[in-house]
Amino acid sequence: MKDFGGRVAVVTGAASGIGRALAGALAELDMKLVLADVEASALNEVAEGLAQAGRSAVAVPTDVSQADAVTALAERAYEEFGAVHLLCNNAGVFAAGLSYDAPQSDYDWCFGVNVWGILNGLRSFVPRMLEAGEPGHIVNTASMAALTSVPFSAPYAMSKAAVLSLSESLYLEMQARSASLGVSVVCPELFDTRIGWAERNRPAHLERKDEEGASPEREGTEQAIKAATATGQEPGVLAQRIIEGVRDNQLYVLAPEGDPWRDACNARLDDLRAGRNPGGAVPGGGE
Ligand SMILES: NC(=O)c1ccc[n+]([C@@H]2O[C@H](COP(=O)([O-])OP(=O)(O)OC[C@H]3O[C@@H](n4cnc5c(N)ncnc54)[C@H](O)[C@@H]3O)[C@@H](O)[C@H]2O)c1
């Protein structure tokens, strides 16, 4: 997708961090925006701010883990603008813990938002985007955690590895069908957002019970994520990288060469090629 102006973008997780920055950057390109998030009041503030700046943005409070809610989001988007050209499946949550000890609710929550949330987006939008036959693009947000060997965050890292795999399948399917839809999977390094405070959006039925899965490693990783993201880059940097990835139809939108997360990814590839066991610490402590 080369042209953005006047076209329609849907961004999930748009109330905060990377999604909010992406919404702002797409608005600068004169896109019409449908913004979704589970945090309704923060979402409304983002949409109102954009509207006050003369941009076209509607807020649709949505829990992406719920298929019906994402179907309703698509209905609303098509009702409002008659088309969708760019779908950014960005909403995500983080949970740390020892793989064998983390409660099922940690896995259910991370997979519900990070994986099923994206699948819900694909199911609700891709058939209609294909039917329209116009140039379009799907952006799925994974993480450099999907491309590196990461301890103490299996619920998150597993979910992001699934997003990578899902995006590769979708890319190859679009190629096989000679479709006009491009696909990108975004694998960010560390950005200054509220991902370390993702628990704020955890639904009551998936709360951890008492000290379930508590461990010094979980505690340490939770602290490390907060500290590392707080000193991370400004999310607008990533928004520009994503836009470039869409324009150039890059499947893999990765941390740049020279970044410690890209080095860790390269080291993992070297380990795989050599059949060697993973050896290193993770930059930033686990994200
Ligand atoms: N910040 C980083 O360093 C980093 C690194 C790698 C990947 N990521 C990924 O980037 C994406 C954006 O996260 P962020 O860093 O901006 O964090 P953030 O917490 O600032 O923003 C995430 C947004 O997703 C929303 N959200 C959570 N659950 C939702 C649900 N069920 N339905 C709809 N919206 C929901 C939150 O309300 C929030 O507005 C996530 O997928 C995250 O995993 C972030």
Short mmCIF file of C-alpha atoms and ligand atoms in Angstrom, two decimals:
data_model
loop_
_atom_site.label_atom_id
_atom_site.label_comp_id
_atom_site.label_asym_id
_atom_site.label_seq_id
_atom_site.Cartn_x
_atom_site.Cartn_y
_atom_site.Cartn_z
CA MET A 1 0.00 0.00 0.00
CA LYS A 2 1.72 3.17 -1.17
CA ASP A 3 -0.93 5.84 -0.67
CA PHE A 4 -2.36 6.68 2.72
CA GLY A 5 -4.17 10.00 2.30
CA GLY A 6 -7.98 9.72 2.36
CA ARG A 7 -7.84 5.98 3.05
CA VAL A 8 -9.16 4.25 6.17
CA ALA A 9 -7.13 2.67 8.99
CA VAL A 10 -8.26 0.62 11.97
CA VAL A 11 -5.87 0.62 14.95
CA THR A 12 -6.44 -1.57 18.00
CA GLY A 13 -4.84 -0.72 21.32
CA ALA A 14 -5.01 2.92 20.21
CA ALA A 15 -5.54 4.43 23.68
CA SER A 16 -1.90 4.17 24.74
CA GLY A 17 1.72 3.74 23.73
CA ILE A 18 2.49 2.42 20.27
CA GLY A 19 -1.14 2.34 19.09
CA ARG A 20 -1.71 5.94 20.10
CA ALA A 21 1.51 7.05 18.38
CA LEU A 22 0.57 5.09 15.26
CA ALA A 23 -2.89 6.67 15.20
CA GLY A 24 -1.27 10.12 15.39
CA ALA A 25 1.22 9.33 12.62
CA LEU A 26 -1.48 7.91 10.33
CA ALA A 27 -3.64 10.98 10.99
CA GLU A 28 -0.69 13.13 9.89
CA LEU A 29 -0.83 11.23 6.60
CA ASP A 30 -4.48 12.25 6.35
CA MET A 31 -5.92 8.80 6.95
CA LYS A 32 -9.43 8.38 8.36
CA LEU A 33 -9.19 6.45 11.60
CA VAL A 34 -11.23 3.87 13.47
CA LEU A 35 -9.65 3.51 16.90
CA ALA A 36 -10.31 0.57 19.20
CA ASP A 37 -9.27 -0.18 22.77
CA VAL A 38 -10.65 -1.76 25.91
CA GLU A 39 -9.91 1.47 27.87
CA ALA A 40 -12.87 3.53 26.70
CA SER A 41 -12.12 6.85 28.39
CA ALA A 42 -8.47 7.01 27.29
CA LEU A 43 -9.56 5.98 23.80
CA ASN A 44 -12.15 8.74 23.62
CA GLU A 45 -9.52 11.26 24.66
CA VAL A 46 -7.24 10.16 21.81
CA ALA A 47 -10.05 10.38 19.25
CA GLU A 48 -11.21 13.76 20.58
CA GLY A 49 -7.66 15.12 20.43
CA LEU A 50 -7.36 14.07 16.81
CA ALA A 51 -10.80 15.47 15.96
CA GLN A 52 -9.84 18.79 17.55
CA ALA A 53 -6.76 18.85 15.31
CA GLY A 54 -9.10 18.53 12.32
CA ARG A 55 -8.60 14.79 11.77
CA SER A 56 -11.25 12.20 11.11
CA ALA A 57 -11.26 9.66 13.95
CA VAL A 58 -13.95 7.56 15.59
CA ALA A 59 -13.49 5.67 18.87
CA VAL A 60 -15.02 2.22 19.18
CA PRO A 61 -14.47 0.70 22.65
CA THR A 62 -13.60 -2.94 21.91
CA ASP A 63 -12.21 -5.94 23.75
CA VAL A 64 -10.28 -7.60 20.93
CA SER A 65 -10.27 -10.97 22.71
CA GLN A 66 -14.03 -11.19 22.11
CA ALA A 67 -14.94 -12.23 18.57
CA ASP A 68 -18.36 -10.54 18.69
CA ALA A 69 -16.83 -7.26 19.76
CA VAL A 70 -14.40 -7.31 16.83
CA THR A 71 -17.21 -8.18 14.42
CA ALA A 72 -19.04 -5.13 15.76
CA LEU A 73 -15.88 -3.05 15.31
CA ALA A 74 -15.73 -4.04 11.64
CA GLU A 75 -19.44 -3.27 11.18
CA ARG A 76 -18.91 0.16 12.66
CA ALA A 77 -15.81 0.85 10.53
CA TYR A 78 -17.60 -0.04 7.27
CA GLU A 79 -20.72 1.86 8.33
CA GLU A 80 -18.69 4.96 9.09
CA PHE A 81 -16.27 5.03 6.17
CA GLY A 82 -17.43 2.34 3.68
CA ALA A 83 -13.97 0.76 3.42
CA VAL A 84 -10.92 -0.34 5.40
CA HIS A 85 -7.46 -0.24 3.80
CA LEU A 86 -5.09 -0.65 6.74
CA LEU A 87 -5.75 -2.93 9.72
CA CYS A 88 -3.29 -2.57 12.61
CA ASN A 89 -3.72 -5.39 15.13
CA ASN A 90 -1.64 -3.74 17.83
CA ALA A 91 -3.45 -4.33 21.16
CA GLY A 92 -1.37 -6.48 23.48
CA VAL A 93 -0.71 -7.43 27.09
CA PHE A 94 2.29 -8.82 28.98
CA ALA A 95 2.56 -11.47 31.69
CA ALA A 96 5.77 -12.82 33.18
CA GLY A 97 6.46 -15.99 35.14
CA LEU A 98 8.15 -19.37 35.12
CA SER A 99 6.79 -21.38 32.19
CA TYR A 100 5.78 -24.39 34.30
CA ASP A 101 4.42 -22.37 37.18
CA ALA A 102 2.51 -19.50 35.55
CA PRO A 103 -1.22 -20.05 36.07
CA GLN A 104 -3.42 -21.00 33.13
CA SER A 105 -5.07 -17.59 33.47
CA ASP A 106 -1.76 -15.90 32.46
CA TYR A 107 -1.69 -17.98 29.27
CA ASP A 108 -5.41 -17.50 28.60
CA TRP A 109 -5.13 -13.74 29.00
CA CYS A 110 -2.00 -13.34 26.84
CA PHE A 111 -3.33 -15.64 24.14
CA GLY A 112 -6.82 -14.11 24.32
CA VAL A 113 -5.59 -10.59 23.58
CA ASN A 114 -2.31 -11.13 21.71
CA VAL A 115 -3.27 -14.11 19.51
CA TRP A 116 -7.04 -14.58 19.38
CA GLY A 117 -7.38 -10.78 19.31
CA ILE A 118 -5.40 -10.71 16.07
CA LEU A 119 -7.21 -13.72 14.64
CA ASN A 120 -10.52 -12.01 15.44
CA GLY A 121 -9.27 -8.99 13.52
CA LEU A 122 -8.24 -11.08 10.53
CA ARG A 123 -11.55 -12.96 10.46
CA SER A 124 -13.63 -9.79 10.69
CA PHE A 125 -11.72 -7.64 8.21
CA VAL A 126 -9.67 -9.67 5.73
CA PRO A 127 -12.58 -11.21 3.75
CA ARG A 128 -14.13 -7.76 3.27
CA MET A 129 -10.80 -6.17 2.38
CA LEU A 130 -10.17 -8.94 -0.16
CA GLU A 131 -13.64 -8.56 -1.61
CA ALA A 132 -13.09 -4.82 -2.10
CA GLY A 133 -9.97 -5.66 -4.13
CA GLU A 134 -8.30 -2.34 -3.30
CA PRO A 135 -4.67 -2.03 -2.19
CA GLY A 136 -4.51 -2.66 1.54
CA HIS A 137 -2.28 -3.87 4.32
CA ILE A 138 -2.45 -5.83 7.58
CA VAL A 139 -0.04 -4.99 10.41
CA ASN A 140 0.23 -7.48 13.27
CA THR A 141 2.27 -6.54 16.31
CA ALA A 142 4.50 -9.28 17.71
CA SER A 143 7.76 -8.48 19.56
CA MET A 144 11.49 -9.13 19.32
CA ALA A 145 10.62 -11.65 22.07
CA ALA A 146 9.20 -13.76 19.22
CA LEU A 147 12.64 -13.92 17.59
CA THR A 148 14.84 -14.41 20.62
CA SER A 149 15.23 -16.98 23.38
CA VAL A 150 13.45 -15.47 26.38
CA PRO A 151 13.15 -16.83 29.93
CA PHE A 152 10.54 -16.01 32.60
CA SER A 153 7.84 -14.72 30.23
CA ALA A 154 6.48 -17.80 28.47
CA PRO A 155 2.84 -16.60 28.39
CA TYR A 156 3.95 -13.48 26.50
CA ALA A 157 6.80 -14.94 24.43
CA MET A 158 4.71 -17.93 23.28
CA SER A 159 1.87 -15.65 22.24
CA LYS A 160 4.21 -13.42 20.23
CA ALA A 161 5.81 -16.43 18.53
CA ALA A 162 2.28 -17.42 17.48
CA VAL A 163 1.70 -13.93 16.04
CA LEU A 164 4.88 -14.27 13.99
CA SER A 165 3.79 -17.64 12.63
CA LEU A 166 0.24 -16.44 11.92
CA SER A 167 1.58 -13.42 10.04
CA GLU A 168 3.89 -15.57 7.92
CA SER A 169 0.96 -17.82 7.01
CA LEU A 170 -1.17 -14.82 6.07
CA TYR A 171 1.62 -13.26 4.00
CA LEU A 172 2.15 -16.44 2.00
CA GLU A 173 -1.60 -16.90 1.53
CA MET A 174 -1.94 -13.38 0.15
CA GLN A 175 0.97 -14.05 -2.20
CA ALA A 176 -0.53 -17.37 -3.32
CA ARG A 177 -3.82 -15.65 -4.09
CA SER A 178 -2.13 -12.68 -5.79
CA ALA A 179 -4.16 -10.53 -3.41
CA SER A 180 -3.79 -6.78 -3.18
CA LEU A 181 -3.16 -6.99 0.58
CA GLY A 182 0.32 -6.74 2.04
CA VAL A 183 1.24 -8.06 5.48
CA SER A 184 3.72 -6.86 8.10
CA VAL A 185 4.63 -8.34 11.44
CA VAL A 186 6.11 -5.71 13.73
CA CYS A 187 8.73 -6.92 16.19
CA PRO A 188 9.55 -3.96 18.45
CA GLU A 189 12.48 -3.69 20.81
CA LEU A 190 11.90 -1.49 23.87
CA PHE A 191 9.58 1.50 23.73
CA ASP A 192 8.37 3.81 26.44
CA THR A 193 4.75 2.68 26.86
CA ARG A 194 2.51 1.20 29.57
CA ILE A 195 3.02 -2.45 28.55
CA GLY A 196 4.73 -3.08 31.92
CA TRP A 197 1.45 -2.05 33.55
CA ALA A 198 -0.72 -4.28 31.35
CA GLU A 199 -2.39 -5.79 34.44
CA ARG A 200 -4.57 -2.67 34.55
CA ASN A 201 -6.65 -4.21 31.76
CA ARG A 202 -6.79 -7.79 33.02
CA PRO A 203 -10.40 -8.97 33.25
CA ALA A 204 -11.66 -10.12 36.66
CA HIS A 205 -12.31 -13.70 35.55
CA LEU A 206 -8.63 -14.07 34.56
CA GLU A 207 -7.14 -12.54 37.72
CA ARG A 208 -4.39 -14.55 39.42
CA LYS A 209 -5.53 -16.17 42.64
CA ASP A 210 -3.47 -15.22 45.71
CA GLU A 211 0.17 -16.06 45.19
CA GLU A 212 -0.39 -18.34 42.17
CA GLY A 213 2.78 -18.64 40.13
CA ALA A 214 4.67 -16.11 42.25
CA SER A 215 8.45 -16.42 42.04
CA PRO A 216 11.50 -14.18 42.42
CA GLU A 217 12.02 -14.58 38.64
CA ARG A 218 8.53 -13.29 37.89
CA GLU A 219 8.96 -10.37 40.24
CA GLY A 220 12.36 -9.55 38.74
CA THR A 221 11.04 -9.71 35.18
CA GLU A 222 8.05 -7.51 35.99
CA GLN A 223 10.37 -4.90 37.54
CA ALA A 224 12.80 -5.19 34.62
CA ILE A 225 10.06 -4.60 32.02
CA LYS A 226 8.88 -1.48 33.81
CA ALA A 227 12.40 -0.11 34.14
CA ALA A 228 13.50 -1.05 30.61
CA THR A 229 10.42 0.32 28.83
CA ALA A 230 10.53 3.53 30.90
CA THR A 231 13.94 4.25 29.39
CA GLY A 232 12.88 2.90 25.97
CA GLN A 233 12.48 4.90 22.79
CA GLU A 234 9.60 7.21 22.06
CA PRO A 235 6.82 5.18 20.33
CA GLY A 236 6.60 7.70 17.48
CA VAL A 237 9.91 6.25 16.22
CA LEU A 238 8.23 2.88 15.82
CA ALA A 239 5.15 4.42 14.20
CA GLN A 240 7.36 5.81 11.40
CA ARG A 241 9.10 2.44 11.04
CA ILE A 242 5.72 0.72 10.70
CA ILE A 243 4.56 3.21 8.05
CA GLU A 244 7.76 2.59 6.07
CA GLY A 245 7.20 -1.16 6.39
CA VAL A 246 3.68 -0.81 5.00
CA ARG A 247 4.84 1.42 2.14
CA ASP A 248 7.64 -1.01 1.21
CA ASN A 249 5.53 -4.12 1.88
CA GLN A 250 8.08 -5.54 4.34
CA LEU A 251 6.84 -8.63 6.13
CA TYR A 252 9.40 -8.37 8.92
CA VAL A 253 9.56 -4.98 10.63
CA LEU A 254 12.37 -5.53 13.10
CA ALA A 255 14.60 -3.70 15.54
CA PRO A 256 17.39 -2.15 13.44
CA GLU A 257 20.80 -3.77 12.99
CA GLY A 258 23.01 -2.77 15.92
CA ASP A 259 20.19 -2.80 18.45
CA PRO A 260 20.87 -5.34 21.25
CA TRP A 261 17.57 -7.09 20.46
CA ARG A 262 18.55 -7.51 16.81
CA ASP A 263 21.92 -8.88 18.02
CA ALA A 264 20.05 -11.36 20.23
CA CYS A 265 17.91 -12.39 17.25
CA ASN A 266 21.03 -12.89 15.12
CA ALA A 267 22.65 -14.91 17.92
CA ARG A 268 19.60 -17.13 18.07
CA LEU A 269 19.70 -17.67 14.31
CA ASP A 270 23.39 -18.59 14.62
CA ASP A 271 22.52 -21.00 17.45
CA LEU A 272 19.81 -22.62 15.32
CA ARG A 273 22.10 -22.92 12.31
CA ALA A 274 24.84 -24.45 14.45
CA GLY A 275 22.47 -26.66 16.42
CA ARG A 276 23.79 -24.98 19.57
CA ASN A 277 21.93 -24.38 22.83
CA PRO A 278 20.90 -20.78 23.59
CA GLY A 279 23.33 -19.11 25.93
CA GLY A 280 22.78 -15.45 26.51
CA ALA A 281 20.99 -13.05 28.73
CA VAL A 282 18.14 -11.07 27.24
CA PRO A 283 18.59 -7.34 26.66
CA GLY A 284 16.34 -5.29 28.95
CA GLY A 285 15.62 -8.30 31.14
CA GLY A 286 12.86 -10.22 29.41
CA GLU A 287 10.53 -8.08 27.22
N1 LIG B 1 6.54 -1.25 24.47
C1 LIG B 1 7.38 -2.16 24.07
O1 LIG B 1 8.59 -2.08 24.38
C2 LIG B 1 6.92 -3.32 23.23
C3 LIG B 1 7.88 -4.24 22.79
C4 LIG B 1 7.46 -5.30 21.99
C5 LIG B 1 6.13 -5.44 21.64
N2 LIG B 1 5.22 -4.54 22.09
C6 LIG B 1 3.81 -4.71 21.68
O2 LIG B 1 3.28 -3.48 21.22
C7 LIG B 1 1.85 -3.52 21.34
C8 LIG B 1 1.36 -2.23 21.96
O3 LIG B 1 1.72 -2.20 23.32
P1 LIG B 1 2.32 -0.89 24.05
O4 LIG B 1 3.73 -1.16 24.32
O5 LIG B 1 1.93 0.33 23.34
O6 LIG B 1 1.57 -1.01 25.48
P2 LIG B 1 0.42 -0.11 26.12
O7 LIG B 1 -0.03 -0.85 27.34
O8 LIG B 1 0.88 1.28 26.28
O9 LIG B 1 -0.73 -0.17 25.02
C9 LIG B 1 -1.47 -1.35 24.76
C10 LIG B 1 -2.92 -0.99 24.53
O10 LIG B 1 -3.67 -2.20 24.31
C11 LIG B 1 -4.90 -2.07 25.01
N3 LIG B 1 -5.50 -3.37 25.31
C12 LIG B 1 -5.15 -4.28 26.26
N4 LIG B 1 -6.02 -5.31 26.26
C13 LIG B 1 -6.92 -5.06 25.28
C14 LIG B 1 -8.05 -5.75 24.80
N5 LIG B 1 -8.43 -6.93 25.33
N6 LIG B 1 -8.75 -5.22 23.77
C15 LIG B 1 -8.39 -4.02 23.24
N7 LIG B 1 -7.34 -3.32 23.67
C16 LIG B 1 -6.61 -3.83 24.68
C17 LIG B 1 -4.53 -1.31 26.27
O11 LIG B 1 -5.67 -0.73 26.89
C18 LIG B 1 -3.54 -0.30 25.74
O12 LIG B 1 -4.19 0.91 25.37
C19 LIG B 1 1.53 -4.77 22.16
O13 LIG B 1 1.10 -5.80 21.28
C20 LIG B 1 2.87 -5.12 22.79
O14 LIG B 1 2.97 -6.49 23.10
C21 LIG B 1 5.58 -3.48 22.89
#
